[in-house]
């Protein structure tokens, strides 16, 4: 791979509106496809915004009609906003492209970032992103007035945490000691070049996630580095760590193409 460069688009008071950043992604994507620039990762914060990937269902959007930006990445609905570091790695991958391997590399860089901060995170089978695992079910604190055997999340496929009070809110998953997502990943690959990327929660107001079904997942929640480490972890503190580990992972793990099966004779 070429040397990875980082571009800081704006943080804090200079946070970048989502549509503006999306247009910048398109511009950088076109330049990378034409080999006019090296692999580039845009780093930034957004003002509060909900974005919905192609697989988002109507039942997962805000009930109060809050506007949502529909985007061309994979995945479902999520939130971006202050206290969350967003990264858009725009990389040229070898053909045939291995989408899963690209997602795994992004996860690995974020897992290493969390480890350097003192937090153990992991992947969850079938669910992209970076996770903090909850306690075994039998060790979790009981939800007041609810016997686990009648927990609707275990029996009701249409269970909607937005309608069932704060005890089910995604932002309270840590108090319930459930699995909780720390970083989300949603990408698009066009002409062999990646777009969109990752968002890692540093110190956001996670109650924004309570208005939606984050990533379409109803039986887990969200968390942040600050919540898990018990101290304020700012975006500014995380930026250099993410840069370091993205460089390491992308340099040491070449994005190899998928094996192509031989045709039957």
Short mmCIF file of C-alpha atoms in Angstrom, two decimals:
data_model
loop_
_atom_site.label_atom_id
_atom_site.label_comp_id
_atom_site.label_asym_id
_atom_site.label_seq_id
_atom_site.Cartn_x
_atom_site.Cartn_y
_atom_site.Cartn_z
CA UNK A 1 0.00 0.00 0.00
CA UNK A 2 1.03 3.62 -0.41
CA UNK A 3 1.84 5.70 2.64
CA UNK A 4 -1.35 6.61 4.48
CA UNK A 5 -1.87 10.33 5.00
CA UNK A 6 -4.33 11.86 7.47
CA UNK A 7 -6.38 14.99 6.90
CA UNK A 8 -8.07 16.69 9.87
CA UNK A 9 -11.28 18.24 8.56
CA UNK A 10 -12.52 19.78 11.81
CA UNK A 11 -13.22 19.06 15.47
CA UNK A 12 -15.15 20.68 18.29
CA UNK A 13 -16.34 24.14 17.30
CA UNK A 14 -15.10 23.38 13.77
CA UNK A 15 -17.09 20.13 13.44
CA UNK A 16 -18.00 19.39 9.83
CA UNK A 17 -21.60 19.12 8.61
CA UNK A 18 -22.29 15.62 7.34
CA UNK A 19 -23.21 16.61 3.79
CA UNK A 20 -20.07 18.74 3.48
CA UNK A 21 -17.89 15.85 4.63
CA UNK A 22 -19.69 13.45 2.28
CA UNK A 23 -18.91 15.73 -0.66
CA UNK A 24 -15.27 15.91 0.44
CA UNK A 25 -15.21 12.12 0.51
CA UNK A 26 -16.40 12.04 -3.10
CA UNK A 27 -13.71 14.51 -4.14
CA UNK A 28 -10.95 12.55 -2.39
CA UNK A 29 -12.33 9.26 -3.72
CA UNK A 30 -12.13 10.49 -7.31
CA UNK A 31 -8.59 11.74 -6.81
CA UNK A 32 -7.49 8.45 -5.21
CA UNK A 33 -9.04 6.41 -8.03
CA UNK A 34 -7.06 8.53 -10.51
CA UNK A 35 -3.86 8.01 -8.48
CA UNK A 36 -3.54 11.75 -7.99
CA UNK A 37 -3.17 11.33 -4.21
CA UNK A 38 -2.09 8.54 -1.85
CA UNK A 39 -4.40 6.60 0.43
CA UNK A 40 -6.06 9.18 2.65
CA UNK A 41 -8.01 9.06 5.92
CA UNK A 42 -10.24 12.00 6.79
CA UNK A 43 -10.66 12.52 10.55
CA UNK A 44 -13.34 14.77 12.03
CA UNK A 45 -16.32 15.31 14.29
CA UNK A 46 -19.84 15.93 13.03
CA UNK A 47 -22.59 18.06 14.54
CA UNK A 48 -25.39 15.76 15.74
CA UNK A 49 -26.87 13.81 12.83
CA UNK A 50 -28.53 10.46 12.14
CA UNK A 51 -27.37 8.59 9.05
CA UNK A 52 -28.99 5.50 7.57
CA UNK A 53 -27.26 2.87 5.47
CA UNK A 54 -28.98 0.98 2.69
CA UNK A 55 -30.36 -1.80 4.90
CA UNK A 56 -32.10 0.48 7.40
CA UNK A 57 -35.76 -0.37 8.04
CA UNK A 58 -38.44 2.22 8.74
CA UNK A 59 -39.01 0.71 12.18
CA UNK A 60 -35.44 1.58 13.19
CA UNK A 61 -35.67 5.33 12.50
CA UNK A 62 -36.51 8.03 15.09
CA UNK A 63 -40.13 7.86 16.21
CA UNK A 64 -40.36 11.65 16.54
CA UNK A 65 -39.60 12.34 12.89
CA UNK A 66 -36.08 13.65 13.49
CA UNK A 67 -34.44 14.05 10.05
CA UNK A 68 -32.18 11.25 8.86
CA UNK A 69 -29.57 11.43 6.10
CA UNK A 70 -29.80 8.37 3.84
CA UNK A 71 -26.35 7.36 2.62
CA UNK A 72 -24.81 4.88 0.19
CA UNK A 73 -22.80 2.86 2.71
CA UNK A 74 -23.58 -0.56 4.06
CA UNK A 75 -25.08 -1.17 7.47
CA UNK A 76 -28.06 0.45 9.12
CA UNK A 77 -28.89 3.58 11.08
CA UNK A 78 -26.50 5.25 13.49
CA UNK A 79 -25.75 8.61 15.09
CA UNK A 80 -22.77 10.92 14.72
CA UNK A 81 -22.06 13.94 16.87
CA UNK A 82 -19.87 15.77 19.36
CA UNK A 83 -17.54 13.56 21.39
CA UNK A 84 -17.31 10.94 18.65
CA UNK A 85 -14.26 10.55 16.40
CA UNK A 86 -15.23 9.77 12.81
CA UNK A 87 -12.76 8.41 10.28
CA UNK A 88 -13.20 8.02 6.55
CA UNK A 89 -10.30 5.94 5.17
CA UNK A 90 -10.25 6.33 1.37
CA UNK A 91 -8.00 3.52 0.24
CA UNK A 92 -7.35 1.77 -3.07
CA UNK A 93 -7.71 -1.98 -2.58
CA UNK A 94 -6.41 -4.76 -4.84
CA UNK A 95 -8.90 -6.56 -7.04
CA UNK A 96 -10.89 -8.67 -6.50
CA UNK A 97 -11.77 -6.62 -3.44
CA UNK A 98 -12.16 -8.35 -0.08
CA UNK A 99 -14.71 -6.25 1.80
CA UNK A 100 -14.66 -8.37 4.94
CA UNK A 101 -10.88 -8.18 5.24
CA UNK A 102 -11.07 -4.39 4.98
CA UNK A 103 -13.65 -4.22 7.79
CA UNK A 104 -11.52 -6.54 9.94
CA UNK A 105 -8.48 -4.28 9.52
CA UNK A 106 -10.44 -1.23 10.64
CA UNK A 107 -11.73 -3.17 13.64
CA UNK A 108 -8.20 -4.29 14.51
CA UNK A 109 -6.85 -0.74 14.49
CA UNK A 110 -9.64 0.40 16.83
CA UNK A 111 -9.22 -2.61 19.13
CA UNK A 112 -5.52 -1.74 19.46
CA UNK A 113 -6.40 1.89 20.15
CA UNK A 114 -8.70 0.87 22.98
CA UNK A 115 -6.08 -1.50 24.38
CA UNK A 116 -3.51 1.32 24.54
CA UNK A 117 -6.02 3.31 26.58
CA UNK A 118 -6.46 0.36 28.95
CA UNK A 119 -9.76 -1.04 27.67
CA UNK A 120 -10.23 -4.58 26.41
CA UNK A 121 -12.57 -4.77 23.42
CA UNK A 122 -13.40 -7.42 20.87
CA UNK A 123 -15.41 -8.41 17.83
CA UNK A 124 -18.82 -10.07 18.03
CA UNK A 125 -19.64 -12.77 15.50
CA UNK A 126 -22.04 -11.48 12.85
CA UNK A 127 -21.91 -7.89 14.13
CA UNK A 128 -19.34 -5.51 12.70
CA UNK A 129 -17.62 -2.91 14.85
CA UNK A 130 -15.80 -2.97 18.17
CA UNK A 131 -17.54 -4.23 21.30
CA UNK A 132 -17.27 -4.42 25.06
CA UNK A 133 -18.64 -7.77 26.14
CA UNK A 134 -21.25 -7.94 28.87
CA UNK A 135 -21.43 -10.29 31.80
CA UNK A 136 -22.90 -13.78 31.43
CA UNK A 137 -26.70 -13.54 31.46
CA UNK A 138 -27.03 -15.19 34.87
CA UNK A 139 -24.68 -12.59 36.41
CA UNK A 140 -26.39 -9.48 35.06
CA UNK A 141 -28.44 -7.30 37.40
CA UNK A 142 -32.16 -7.85 37.07
CA UNK A 143 -34.26 -5.15 35.47
CA UNK A 144 -36.66 -3.93 38.21
CA UNK A 145 -39.99 -5.73 38.10
CA UNK A 146 -38.91 -8.05 35.30
CA UNK A 147 -38.14 -11.72 35.53
CA UNK A 148 -35.49 -12.67 32.97
CA UNK A 149 -37.70 -15.51 31.75
CA UNK A 150 -40.18 -12.89 30.54
CA UNK A 151 -37.67 -10.43 29.10
CA UNK A 152 -39.39 -9.37 25.85
CA UNK A 153 -36.06 -8.99 24.08
CA UNK A 154 -35.65 -12.76 24.27
CA UNK A 155 -39.07 -13.64 22.88
CA UNK A 156 -40.41 -10.69 20.87
CA UNK A 157 -38.79 -10.16 17.46
CA UNK A 158 -40.61 -6.82 17.17
CA UNK A 159 -39.47 -5.55 20.58
CA UNK A 160 -38.77 -1.83 20.37
CA UNK A 161 -36.50 -0.41 23.11
CA UNK A 162 -37.61 3.13 22.23
CA UNK A 163 -41.11 2.41 23.55
CA UNK A 164 -40.21 0.58 26.74
CA UNK A 165 -38.59 3.06 29.09
CA UNK A 166 -35.02 3.96 30.07
CA UNK A 167 -34.30 0.54 31.55
CA UNK A 168 -34.15 -0.78 27.96
CA UNK A 169 -32.39 2.25 26.43
CA UNK A 170 -29.26 1.43 24.40
CA UNK A 171 -27.32 4.07 26.35
CA UNK A 172 -27.94 2.15 29.60
CA UNK A 173 -26.55 -1.18 28.39
CA UNK A 174 -23.49 -0.74 30.59
CA UNK A 175 -25.65 -0.53 33.69
CA UNK A 176 -27.37 -3.72 32.58
CA UNK A 177 -23.93 -5.28 31.94
CA UNK A 178 -24.93 -6.26 28.41
CA UNK A 179 -22.83 -6.31 25.25
CA UNK A 180 -22.34 -2.77 24.05
CA UNK A 181 -20.90 -1.29 20.89
CA UNK A 182 -18.04 1.17 21.27
CA UNK A 183 -17.25 1.76 17.59
CA UNK A 184 -19.37 1.33 14.47
CA UNK A 185 -18.15 0.55 10.96
CA UNK A 186 -20.01 1.10 7.70
CA UNK A 187 -18.27 1.24 4.34
CA UNK A 188 -18.79 1.46 0.60
CA UNK A 189 -16.35 0.36 -2.07
CA UNK A 190 -16.67 1.93 -5.53
CA UNK A 191 -14.18 1.33 -8.35
CA UNK A 192 -11.97 -0.52 -5.90
CA UNK A 193 -11.64 2.50 -3.58
CA UNK A 194 -13.19 2.62 -0.10
CA UNK A 195 -15.50 5.29 1.29
CA UNK A 196 -17.16 5.96 4.65
CA UNK A 197 -15.53 4.15 7.56
CA UNK A 198 -15.71 4.16 11.34
CA UNK A 199 -16.97 6.11 14.34
CA UNK A 200 -15.57 5.56 17.84
CA UNK A 201 -17.38 6.96 20.86
CA UNK A 202 -14.97 8.95 23.01
CA UNK A 203 -17.15 11.15 25.21
CA UNK A 204 -20.49 11.69 23.45
CA UNK A 205 -23.99 12.01 24.86
CA UNK A 206 -25.05 8.44 24.15
CA UNK A 207 -28.72 9.18 24.84
CA UNK A 208 -28.88 10.28 21.18
CA UNK A 209 -28.82 6.56 20.35
CA UNK A 210 -32.00 6.01 22.39
CA UNK A 211 -34.18 7.58 19.66
CA UNK A 212 -33.22 4.90 17.13
CA UNK A 213 -32.46 1.19 16.98
CA UNK A 214 -28.66 1.59 16.62
CA UNK A 215 -27.34 -0.51 13.75
CA UNK A 216 -30.66 -2.38 13.84
CA UNK A 217 -29.60 -4.24 17.00
CA UNK A 218 -32.33 -4.56 19.64
CA UNK A 219 -30.66 -6.80 22.23
CA UNK A 220 -27.48 -4.82 22.93
CA UNK A 221 -26.50 -1.21 23.46
CA UNK A 222 -23.82 1.43 23.06
CA UNK A 223 -21.02 2.76 25.20
CA UNK A 224 -18.04 5.11 25.09
CA UNK A 225 -14.40 5.13 26.14
CA UNK A 226 -15.27 7.60 28.90
CA UNK A 227 -18.05 5.39 30.26
CA UNK A 228 -15.90 2.28 30.28
CA UNK A 229 -12.71 3.83 31.66
CA UNK A 230 -14.41 6.04 34.24
CA UNK A 231 -12.70 9.22 33.10
CA UNK A 232 -13.14 11.78 30.36
CA UNK A 233 -11.49 10.55 27.16
CA UNK A 234 -11.54 13.29 24.56
CA UNK A 235 -11.47 13.06 20.79
CA UNK A 236 -8.16 14.94 20.87
CA UNK A 237 -6.63 12.20 23.03
CA UNK A 238 -7.80 9.43 20.70
CA UNK A 239 -6.84 10.97 17.34
CA UNK A 240 -3.08 10.24 17.49
CA UNK A 241 -3.69 6.70 18.75
CA UNK A 242 -6.07 5.93 15.89
CA UNK A 243 -3.58 7.34 13.40
CA UNK A 244 -0.75 5.22 14.82
CA UNK A 245 -2.68 1.98 14.84
CA UNK A 246 -4.28 2.47 11.43
CA UNK A 247 -0.81 2.97 9.97
CA UNK A 248 0.51 -0.13 11.73
CA UNK A 249 -2.38 -2.37 10.74
CA UNK A 250 -2.51 -1.26 7.13
CA UNK A 251 1.27 -1.53 6.77
CA UNK A 252 1.61 -4.95 8.38
CA UNK A 253 -1.52 -6.61 6.98
CA UNK A 254 -1.59 -6.16 3.23
CA UNK A 255 -5.20 -6.24 1.94
CA UNK A 256 -4.95 -9.54 0.10
CA UNK A 257 -7.65 -10.45 -2.44
CA UNK A 258 -10.00 -13.33 -1.80
CA UNK A 259 -8.92 -16.72 -3.12
CA UNK A 260 -10.64 -17.41 -6.42
CA UNK A 261 -11.90 -20.96 -6.76
CA UNK A 262 -10.86 -22.81 -9.89
CA UNK A 263 -13.65 -23.57 -12.32
CA UNK A 264 -14.78 -27.16 -12.53
CA UNK A 265 -13.55 -28.91 -15.67
#
